[in-house]
Short mmCIF file of C-alpha atoms in Angstrom, two decimals:
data_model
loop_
_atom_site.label_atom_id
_atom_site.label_comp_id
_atom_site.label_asym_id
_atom_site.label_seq_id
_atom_site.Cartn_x
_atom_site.Cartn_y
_atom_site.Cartn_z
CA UNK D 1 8.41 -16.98 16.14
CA UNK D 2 8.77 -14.20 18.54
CA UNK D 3 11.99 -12.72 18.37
CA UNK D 4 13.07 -14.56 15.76
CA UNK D 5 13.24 -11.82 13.59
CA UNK D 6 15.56 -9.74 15.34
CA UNK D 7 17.44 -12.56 16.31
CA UNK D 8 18.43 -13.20 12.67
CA UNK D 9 19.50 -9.16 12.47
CA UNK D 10 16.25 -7.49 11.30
CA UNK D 11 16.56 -4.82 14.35
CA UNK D 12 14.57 -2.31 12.46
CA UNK D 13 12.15 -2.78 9.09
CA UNK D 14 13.04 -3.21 5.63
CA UNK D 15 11.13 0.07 4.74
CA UNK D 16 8.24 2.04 6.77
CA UNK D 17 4.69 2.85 5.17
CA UNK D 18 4.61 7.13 6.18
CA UNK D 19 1.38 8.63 5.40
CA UNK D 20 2.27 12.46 6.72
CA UNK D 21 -1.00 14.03 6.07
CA UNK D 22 -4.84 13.12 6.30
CA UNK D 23 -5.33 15.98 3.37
CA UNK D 24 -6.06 15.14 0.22
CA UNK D 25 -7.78 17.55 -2.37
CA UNK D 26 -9.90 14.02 -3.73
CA UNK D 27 -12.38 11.66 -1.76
CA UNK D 28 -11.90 8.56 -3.22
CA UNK D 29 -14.72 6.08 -2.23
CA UNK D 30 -12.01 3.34 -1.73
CA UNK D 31 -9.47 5.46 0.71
CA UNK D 32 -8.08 3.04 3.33
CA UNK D 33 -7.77 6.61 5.74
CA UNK D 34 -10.66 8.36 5.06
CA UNK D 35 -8.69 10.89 3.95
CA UNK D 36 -9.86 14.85 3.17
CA UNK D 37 -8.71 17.58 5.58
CA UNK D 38 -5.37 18.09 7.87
CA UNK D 39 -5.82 17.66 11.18
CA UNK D 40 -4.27 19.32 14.08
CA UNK D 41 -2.26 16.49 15.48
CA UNK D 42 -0.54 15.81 12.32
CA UNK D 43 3.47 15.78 13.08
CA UNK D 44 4.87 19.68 12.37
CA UNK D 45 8.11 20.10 10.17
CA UNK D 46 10.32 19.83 13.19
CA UNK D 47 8.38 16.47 14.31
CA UNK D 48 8.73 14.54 10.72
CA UNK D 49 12.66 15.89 10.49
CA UNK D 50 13.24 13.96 13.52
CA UNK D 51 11.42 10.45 12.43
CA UNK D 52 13.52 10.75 9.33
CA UNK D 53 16.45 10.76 12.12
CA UNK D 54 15.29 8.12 13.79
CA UNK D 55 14.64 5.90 10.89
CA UNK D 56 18.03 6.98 9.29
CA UNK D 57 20.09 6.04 12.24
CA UNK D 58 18.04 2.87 12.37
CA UNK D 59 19.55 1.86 9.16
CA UNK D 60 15.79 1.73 7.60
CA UNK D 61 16.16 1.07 3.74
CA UNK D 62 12.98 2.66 2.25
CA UNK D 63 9.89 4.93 3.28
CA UNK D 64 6.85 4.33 1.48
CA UNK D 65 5.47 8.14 1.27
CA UNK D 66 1.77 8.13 1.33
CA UNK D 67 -1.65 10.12 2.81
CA UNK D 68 -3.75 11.32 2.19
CA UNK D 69 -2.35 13.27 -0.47
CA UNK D 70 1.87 13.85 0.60
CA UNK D 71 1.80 16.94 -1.71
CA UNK D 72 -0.64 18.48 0.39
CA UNK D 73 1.45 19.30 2.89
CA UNK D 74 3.44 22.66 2.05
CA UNK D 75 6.89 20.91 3.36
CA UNK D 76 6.45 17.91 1.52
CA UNK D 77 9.29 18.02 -0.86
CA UNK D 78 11.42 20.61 2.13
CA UNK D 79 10.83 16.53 3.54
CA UNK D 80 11.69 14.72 1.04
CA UNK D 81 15.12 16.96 0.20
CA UNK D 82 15.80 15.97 3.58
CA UNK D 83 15.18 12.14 3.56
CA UNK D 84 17.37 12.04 0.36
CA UNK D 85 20.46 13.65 2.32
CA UNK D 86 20.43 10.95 4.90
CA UNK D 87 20.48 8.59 1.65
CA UNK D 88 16.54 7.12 2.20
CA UNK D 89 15.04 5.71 -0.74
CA UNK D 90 11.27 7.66 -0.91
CA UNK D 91 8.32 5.84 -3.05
CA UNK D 92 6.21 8.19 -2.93
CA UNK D 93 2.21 7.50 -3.61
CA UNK D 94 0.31 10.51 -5.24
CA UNK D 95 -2.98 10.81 -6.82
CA UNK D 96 -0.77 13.07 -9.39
CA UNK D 97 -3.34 16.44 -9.67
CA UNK D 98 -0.66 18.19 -8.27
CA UNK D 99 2.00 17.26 -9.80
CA UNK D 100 3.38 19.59 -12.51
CA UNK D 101 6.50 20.61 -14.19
CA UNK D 102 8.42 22.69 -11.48
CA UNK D 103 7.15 19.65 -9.27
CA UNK D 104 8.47 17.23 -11.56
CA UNK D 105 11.70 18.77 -11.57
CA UNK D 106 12.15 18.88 -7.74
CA UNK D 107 11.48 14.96 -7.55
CA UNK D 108 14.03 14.28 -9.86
CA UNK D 109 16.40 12.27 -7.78
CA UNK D 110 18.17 8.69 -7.91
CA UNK D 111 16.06 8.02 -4.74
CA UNK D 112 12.68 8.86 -5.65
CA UNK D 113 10.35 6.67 -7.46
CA UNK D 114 6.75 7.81 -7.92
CA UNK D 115 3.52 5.90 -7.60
CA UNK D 116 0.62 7.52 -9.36
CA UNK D 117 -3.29 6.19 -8.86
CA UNK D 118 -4.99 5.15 -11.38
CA UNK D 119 -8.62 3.56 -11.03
CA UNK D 120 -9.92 3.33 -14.95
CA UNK D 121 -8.55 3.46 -18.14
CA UNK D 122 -11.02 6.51 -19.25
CA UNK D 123 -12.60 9.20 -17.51
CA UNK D 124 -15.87 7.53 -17.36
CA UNK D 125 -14.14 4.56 -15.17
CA UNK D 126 -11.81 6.81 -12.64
CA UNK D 127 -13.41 9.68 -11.75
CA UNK D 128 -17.22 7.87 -10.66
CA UNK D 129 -14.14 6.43 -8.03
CA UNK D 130 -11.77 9.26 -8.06
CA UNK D 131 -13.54 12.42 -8.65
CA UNK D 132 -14.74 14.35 -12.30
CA UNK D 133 -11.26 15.70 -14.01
CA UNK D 134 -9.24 13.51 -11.64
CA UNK D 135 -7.85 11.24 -15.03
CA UNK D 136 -6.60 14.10 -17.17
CA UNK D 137 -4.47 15.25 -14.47
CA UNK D 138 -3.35 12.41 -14.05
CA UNK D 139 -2.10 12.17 -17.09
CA UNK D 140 -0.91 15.73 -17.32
CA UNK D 141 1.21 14.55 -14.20
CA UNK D 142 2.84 11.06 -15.88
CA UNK D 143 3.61 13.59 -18.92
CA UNK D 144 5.49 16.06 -16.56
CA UNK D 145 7.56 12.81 -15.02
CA UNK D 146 8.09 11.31 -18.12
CA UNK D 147 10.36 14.39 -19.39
CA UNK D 148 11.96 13.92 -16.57
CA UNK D 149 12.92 10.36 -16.95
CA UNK D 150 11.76 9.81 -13.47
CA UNK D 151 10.59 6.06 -12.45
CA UNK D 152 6.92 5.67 -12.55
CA UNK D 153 4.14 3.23 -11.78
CA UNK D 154 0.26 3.51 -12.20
CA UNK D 155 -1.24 1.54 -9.36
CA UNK D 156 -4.73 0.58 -9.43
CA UNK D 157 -7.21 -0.56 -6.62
CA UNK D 158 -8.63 -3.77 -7.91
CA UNK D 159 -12.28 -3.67 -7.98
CA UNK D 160 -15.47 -4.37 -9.75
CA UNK D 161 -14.83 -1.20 -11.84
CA UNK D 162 -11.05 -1.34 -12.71
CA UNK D 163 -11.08 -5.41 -12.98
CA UNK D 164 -12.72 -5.31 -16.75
CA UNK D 165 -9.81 -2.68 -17.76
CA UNK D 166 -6.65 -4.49 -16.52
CA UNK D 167 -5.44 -4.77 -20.24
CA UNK D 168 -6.66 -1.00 -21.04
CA UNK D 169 -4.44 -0.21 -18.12
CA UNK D 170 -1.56 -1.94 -18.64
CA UNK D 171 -1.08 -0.67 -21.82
CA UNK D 172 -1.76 2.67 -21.03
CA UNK D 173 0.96 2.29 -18.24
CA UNK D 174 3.27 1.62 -21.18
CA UNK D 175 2.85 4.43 -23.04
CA UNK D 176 4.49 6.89 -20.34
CA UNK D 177 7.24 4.09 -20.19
CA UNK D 178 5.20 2.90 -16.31
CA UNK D 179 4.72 0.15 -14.70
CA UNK D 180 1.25 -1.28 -13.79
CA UNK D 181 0.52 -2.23 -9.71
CA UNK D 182 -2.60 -3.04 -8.97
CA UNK D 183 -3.21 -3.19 -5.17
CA UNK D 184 -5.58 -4.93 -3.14
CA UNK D 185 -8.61 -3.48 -2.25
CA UNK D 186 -9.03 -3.67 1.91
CA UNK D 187 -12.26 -2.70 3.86
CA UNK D 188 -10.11 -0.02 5.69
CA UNK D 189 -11.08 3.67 6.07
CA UNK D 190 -13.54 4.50 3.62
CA UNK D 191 -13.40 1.25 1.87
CA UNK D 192 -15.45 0.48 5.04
CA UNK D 193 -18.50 1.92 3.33
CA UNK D 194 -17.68 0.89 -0.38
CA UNK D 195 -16.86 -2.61 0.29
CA UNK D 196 -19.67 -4.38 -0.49
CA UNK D 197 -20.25 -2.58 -3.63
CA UNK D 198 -17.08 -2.42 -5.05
CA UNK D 199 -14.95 -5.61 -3.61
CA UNK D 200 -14.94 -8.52 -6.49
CA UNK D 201 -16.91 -11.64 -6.68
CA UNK D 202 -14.79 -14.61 -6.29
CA UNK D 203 -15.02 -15.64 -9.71
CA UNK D 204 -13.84 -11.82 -10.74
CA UNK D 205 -10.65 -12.82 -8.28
CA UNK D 206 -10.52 -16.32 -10.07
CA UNK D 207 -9.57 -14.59 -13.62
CA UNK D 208 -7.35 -12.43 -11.79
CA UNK D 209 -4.87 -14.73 -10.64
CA UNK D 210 -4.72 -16.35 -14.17
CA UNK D 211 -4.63 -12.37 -15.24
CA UNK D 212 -1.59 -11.97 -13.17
CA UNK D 213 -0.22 -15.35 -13.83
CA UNK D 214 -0.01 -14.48 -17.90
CA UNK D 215 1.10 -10.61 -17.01
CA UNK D 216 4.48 -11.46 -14.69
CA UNK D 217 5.71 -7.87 -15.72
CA UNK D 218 2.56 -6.55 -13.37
CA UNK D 219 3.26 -5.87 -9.69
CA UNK D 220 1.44 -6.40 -6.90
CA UNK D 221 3.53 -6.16 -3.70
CA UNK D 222 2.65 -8.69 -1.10
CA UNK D 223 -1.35 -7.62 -1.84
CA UNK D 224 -2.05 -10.76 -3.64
CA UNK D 225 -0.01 -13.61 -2.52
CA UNK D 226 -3.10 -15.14 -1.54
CA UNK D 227 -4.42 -15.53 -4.88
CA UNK D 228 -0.96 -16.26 -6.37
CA UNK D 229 0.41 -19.10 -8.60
CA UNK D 230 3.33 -20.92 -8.11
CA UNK D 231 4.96 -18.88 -11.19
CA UNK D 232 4.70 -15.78 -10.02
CA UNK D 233 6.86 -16.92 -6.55
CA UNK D 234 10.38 -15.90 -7.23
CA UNK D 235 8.56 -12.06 -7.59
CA UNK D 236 7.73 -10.88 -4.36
CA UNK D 237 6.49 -12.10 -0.94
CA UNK D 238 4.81 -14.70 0.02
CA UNK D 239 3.43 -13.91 3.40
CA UNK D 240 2.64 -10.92 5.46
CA UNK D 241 5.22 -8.59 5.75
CA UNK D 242 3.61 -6.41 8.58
CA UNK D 243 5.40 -6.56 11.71
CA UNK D 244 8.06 -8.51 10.33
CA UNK D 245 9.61 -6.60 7.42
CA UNK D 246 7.16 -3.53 7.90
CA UNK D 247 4.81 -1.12 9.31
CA UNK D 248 3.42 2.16 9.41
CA UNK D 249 3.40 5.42 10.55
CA UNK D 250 0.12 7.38 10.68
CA UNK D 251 0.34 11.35 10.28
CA UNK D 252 -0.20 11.98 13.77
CA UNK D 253 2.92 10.16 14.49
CA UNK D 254 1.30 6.71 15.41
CA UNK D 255 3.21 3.19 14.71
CA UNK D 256 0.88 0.54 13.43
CA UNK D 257 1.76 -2.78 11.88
CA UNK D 258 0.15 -2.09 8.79
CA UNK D 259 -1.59 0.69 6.85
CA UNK D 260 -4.78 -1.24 6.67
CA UNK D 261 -4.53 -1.75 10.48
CA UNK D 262 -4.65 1.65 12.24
CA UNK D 263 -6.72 0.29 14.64
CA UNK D 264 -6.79 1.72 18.16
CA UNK D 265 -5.68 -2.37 19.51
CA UNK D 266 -2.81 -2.13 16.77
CA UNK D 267 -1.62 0.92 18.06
CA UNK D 268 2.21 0.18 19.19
CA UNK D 269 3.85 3.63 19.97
CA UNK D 270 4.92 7.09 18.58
CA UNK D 271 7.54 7.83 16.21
CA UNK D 272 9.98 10.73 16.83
CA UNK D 273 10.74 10.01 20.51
CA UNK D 274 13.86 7.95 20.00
CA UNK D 275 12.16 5.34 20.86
CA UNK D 276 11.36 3.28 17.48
CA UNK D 277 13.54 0.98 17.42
CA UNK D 278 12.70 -0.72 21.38
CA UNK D 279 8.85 -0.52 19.47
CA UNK D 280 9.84 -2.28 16.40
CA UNK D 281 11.39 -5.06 18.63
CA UNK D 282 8.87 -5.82 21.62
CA UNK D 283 5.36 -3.82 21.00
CA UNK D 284 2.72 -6.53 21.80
CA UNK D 285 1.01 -5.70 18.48
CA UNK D 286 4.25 -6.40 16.67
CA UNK D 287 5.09 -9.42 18.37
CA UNK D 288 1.42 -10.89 18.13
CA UNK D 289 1.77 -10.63 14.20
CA UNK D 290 5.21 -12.36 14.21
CA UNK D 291 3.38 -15.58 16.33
CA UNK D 292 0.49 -15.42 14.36
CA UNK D 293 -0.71 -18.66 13.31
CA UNK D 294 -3.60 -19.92 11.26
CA UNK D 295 -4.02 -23.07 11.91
CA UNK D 296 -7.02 -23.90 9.59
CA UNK D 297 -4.79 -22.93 7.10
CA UNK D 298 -1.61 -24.91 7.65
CA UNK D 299 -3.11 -28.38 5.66
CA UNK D 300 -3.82 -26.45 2.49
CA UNK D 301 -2.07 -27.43 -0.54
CA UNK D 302 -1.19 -23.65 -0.89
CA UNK D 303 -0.16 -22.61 2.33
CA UNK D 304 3.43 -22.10 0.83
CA UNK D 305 2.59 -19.40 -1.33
CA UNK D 306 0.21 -17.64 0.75
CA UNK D 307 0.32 -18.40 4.60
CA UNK D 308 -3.25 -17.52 5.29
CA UNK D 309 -3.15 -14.22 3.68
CA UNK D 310 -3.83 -11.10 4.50
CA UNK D 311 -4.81 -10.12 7.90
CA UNK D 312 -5.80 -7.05 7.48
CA UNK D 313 -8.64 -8.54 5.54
CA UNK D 314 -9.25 -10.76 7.98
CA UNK D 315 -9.69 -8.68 10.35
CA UNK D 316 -11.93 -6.55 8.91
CA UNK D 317 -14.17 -8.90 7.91
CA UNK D 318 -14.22 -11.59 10.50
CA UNK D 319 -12.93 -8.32 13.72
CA UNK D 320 -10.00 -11.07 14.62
CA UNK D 321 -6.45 -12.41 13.45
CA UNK D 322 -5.73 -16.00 13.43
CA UNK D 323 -8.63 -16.47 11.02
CA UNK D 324 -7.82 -16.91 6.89
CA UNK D 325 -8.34 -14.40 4.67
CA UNK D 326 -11.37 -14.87 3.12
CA UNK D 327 -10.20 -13.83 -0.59
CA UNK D 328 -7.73 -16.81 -0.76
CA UNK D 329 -8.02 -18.68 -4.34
CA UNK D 330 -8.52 -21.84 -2.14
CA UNK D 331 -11.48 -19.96 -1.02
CA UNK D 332 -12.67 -18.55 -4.40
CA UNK D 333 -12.58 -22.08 -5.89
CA UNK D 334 -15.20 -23.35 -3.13
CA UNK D 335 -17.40 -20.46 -3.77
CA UNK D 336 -19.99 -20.22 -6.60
CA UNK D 337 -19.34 -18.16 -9.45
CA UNK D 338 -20.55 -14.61 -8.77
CA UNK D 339 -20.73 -15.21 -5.20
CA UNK D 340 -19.00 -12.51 -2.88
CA UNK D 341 -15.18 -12.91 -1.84
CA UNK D 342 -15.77 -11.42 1.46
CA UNK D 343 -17.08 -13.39 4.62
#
C-alpha cells in the first residue's frame, strides 16, 4: 500500500486520538497509560495551542480528547474553547467525577460530544475496577449533561466483570438518553498487569459477537471488527484504522500510530513543530502499518470483515505485527469453551 493513502487525498488523518495529561484522580486496573500523576514533560498551554494549529491548518476533522483524566489539567476547557474556534469537533473521554454543573455548562457546544466510563452497572461491579464512589459520580455527571442536552455515551471496557451486565448497561445508558460503547480491552499500560485476570475467555467473546449482532444500536468503533458479523458491516470499520485514518498524540507531545501502541519502536515524531503533516505521510512506523500484511490471515472466510484484526493486540501478546490477532471469532470458534482468548 504505501502511499496509497495519500495518494487518494488523505494528506492528514480523519481525526487524532490526544491524551493531554497522564493525571487522573482514579487508577483504573485496566488503564491503557498507566495513568495517575502529571508529569513534567507534558505539553504547556502554549505547546497544545499550537498542535491545535497544526492540526487545524491540516484540515484534521476530529480530536479524540483523552488521558489520563483531560479535566485534570487546569486549561482543559481554556483548550477546548480554543479547538472549537478553529471549528474542531472534540470527543472528549472522561471518567465523569469531575464533571459538574458549571462544567456541564462550559461543554455545551455543537462540537463537543462527551464519552463517560462506565465499567458496571452497580457500584459493586465499577468501582472493584474503577475505584469506591467512582459510579455515583458518574452518574451525578450524566445528570449534569443531560440538562444540558449535551450528546453522551457510556463506554465500557469489555471484560470478565462488565461482560455479564451488557443488558444492565445498556439500559442504564438509556435512561440519561446515552449511548452504550463498549471498547476493547488491550494489554496496554496497566492492562499489562490485569490482563490475564480480567481479558474474556473465548467463549465469553463468542456470546459477544451474537450480543452485538442482536444490539446494532451499540457502538464499538473499529475495537471489534474482529469478532464482527456480516450485519453489523455497513456500521463502522472494518480494518485498522491506525496509520491510515488515525493516530495519536501522547501528552508529552509524542505521535504514535495508535493509543494502544505508545511503544518506544512506534514512536514517529513530535507534534507542535510544524512538522505533522511530513510525519503523517512518511514516518516508518506509519508506513509499516499501511503495508502490513497478514498473510495467515488472507484465506479466512472472514478476512473481509476483519483483516487480521487488531494489532495492537497482536503485538502485545505475540511482541510483533504481521501476526493475527488472537481474539478473532475465527479464533474463538477453534478454542474450547472457557479457554483464554489471548495467545
Amino acid at each position: 500500500m504505501g502511499n496509497r493513502y495519500v495518494e487518494m487525498g488523505l494528506s492528514a488523518p480523519v481525526n487524532v486520538t490526544w491524551e493531554v495529561t497522564y493525571a487522573c484522580n482514579l487508577a483504573c486496573i485496566h488503564c491503557l497509560s498507566d495513568s495517575g500523576a502529571r508529569r513534567p514533560q507534558e505539553l504547556s498551554t502554549e505547546a497544545c495551542r499550537a498542535v491545535i494549529d497544526e492540526l487545524a491548518a491540516l484540515k484534521v476533522f476530529q480530536f479524540n480528547i483523552g488521558g489520563g483524566e483531560p479535566f485534570m489539567r487546569p486549561d482543559f476547557l481554556d483548550l477546548m474553547d480554543y479547538a472549537h474556534q478553529k471549528g474542531m469537533v472534540t470527543c472528549i473521554s472522561t471518567n465523569g467525577t469531575l464533571i459538574d454543573r458549571e462544567t456541564a455548562r462550559r461543554l455545551d457546544h455543537p462540537l463537543v460530544y462527551i464519552q463517560v466510563s462506565l465499567d458496571g452497572a452497580s457500584p459493586g461491579s465499577n468501582d472493584p475496577i474503577r475505584g469506591k464512589g467512582s459510579f455515583d459520580k458518574v452518574l451525578h455527571a450524566l445528570d449534569c449533561l443531560r440538562e444540558r442536552d449535551i450528546e453522551v455515551s457510556i463506554n465500557t471496557v469489555l471484560t470478565r466483570l462488565s461482560y455479564p451486565e451488557l443488558d444492565q448497561l445498556k439500559a442504564l445508558a438509556a435512561q440519561y438518553g446515552a449511548k452504550l460503547r463498549v471498547s476493547r480491552f488491550r494489554p496496554s499500560g496497566r492492562g499489562k498487569r490485569s490482563w490475564q485476570r480480567l481479558n474474556v475467555s473465548a467463549e465469553e467473546m463468542l456470546h459477544f459477537s451474537a450480543w452485538l449482532n442482536r444490539n446494532l444500536g451499540v457502538s464499538t468503533g473499529d475495537s471489534f471488527f474482529s469478532v464482527s458479523t456480516e450485519e453489523r458491516r455497513s456500521l463502522g470499520l472494518n480494518m485498522c484504522g491506525a496509520g491510515k485514518l488515525t493516530c495519536c498524540i501522547a501528552p508529552e507531545g509524542g505521535i504514535y500510530p495508535c493509543a494502544f501502541l505508545q511503544e518506544p519502536e512506534f514512536r514517529a515524531g513530535t507534534a507542535g513543530q510544524g512538522l505533522f503533516g511530513e510525519v503523517w505521510r512518511n514516518a516508518p512506523a506509519f508506513n509499516a502499518l499501511r503495508q502490513l500484511e497478514i498473510r495467515s490471515c488472507e484465506s479466512c472466510q472472514r478476512f473481509d470483515l476483519c483483516h487480521g484484526g487488531c494489532p495492537a493486540i497482536a503485538f502485545h501478546t505475540q511482541r510483533k505485527l504481521g501476526v493475527p490477532d488472537p481474539g478473532c471469532l475465527e479464533n474463538c470458534v477453534r478454542l474450547k469453551p472457557g479457554c483464554e482468548v489471548a495467545a
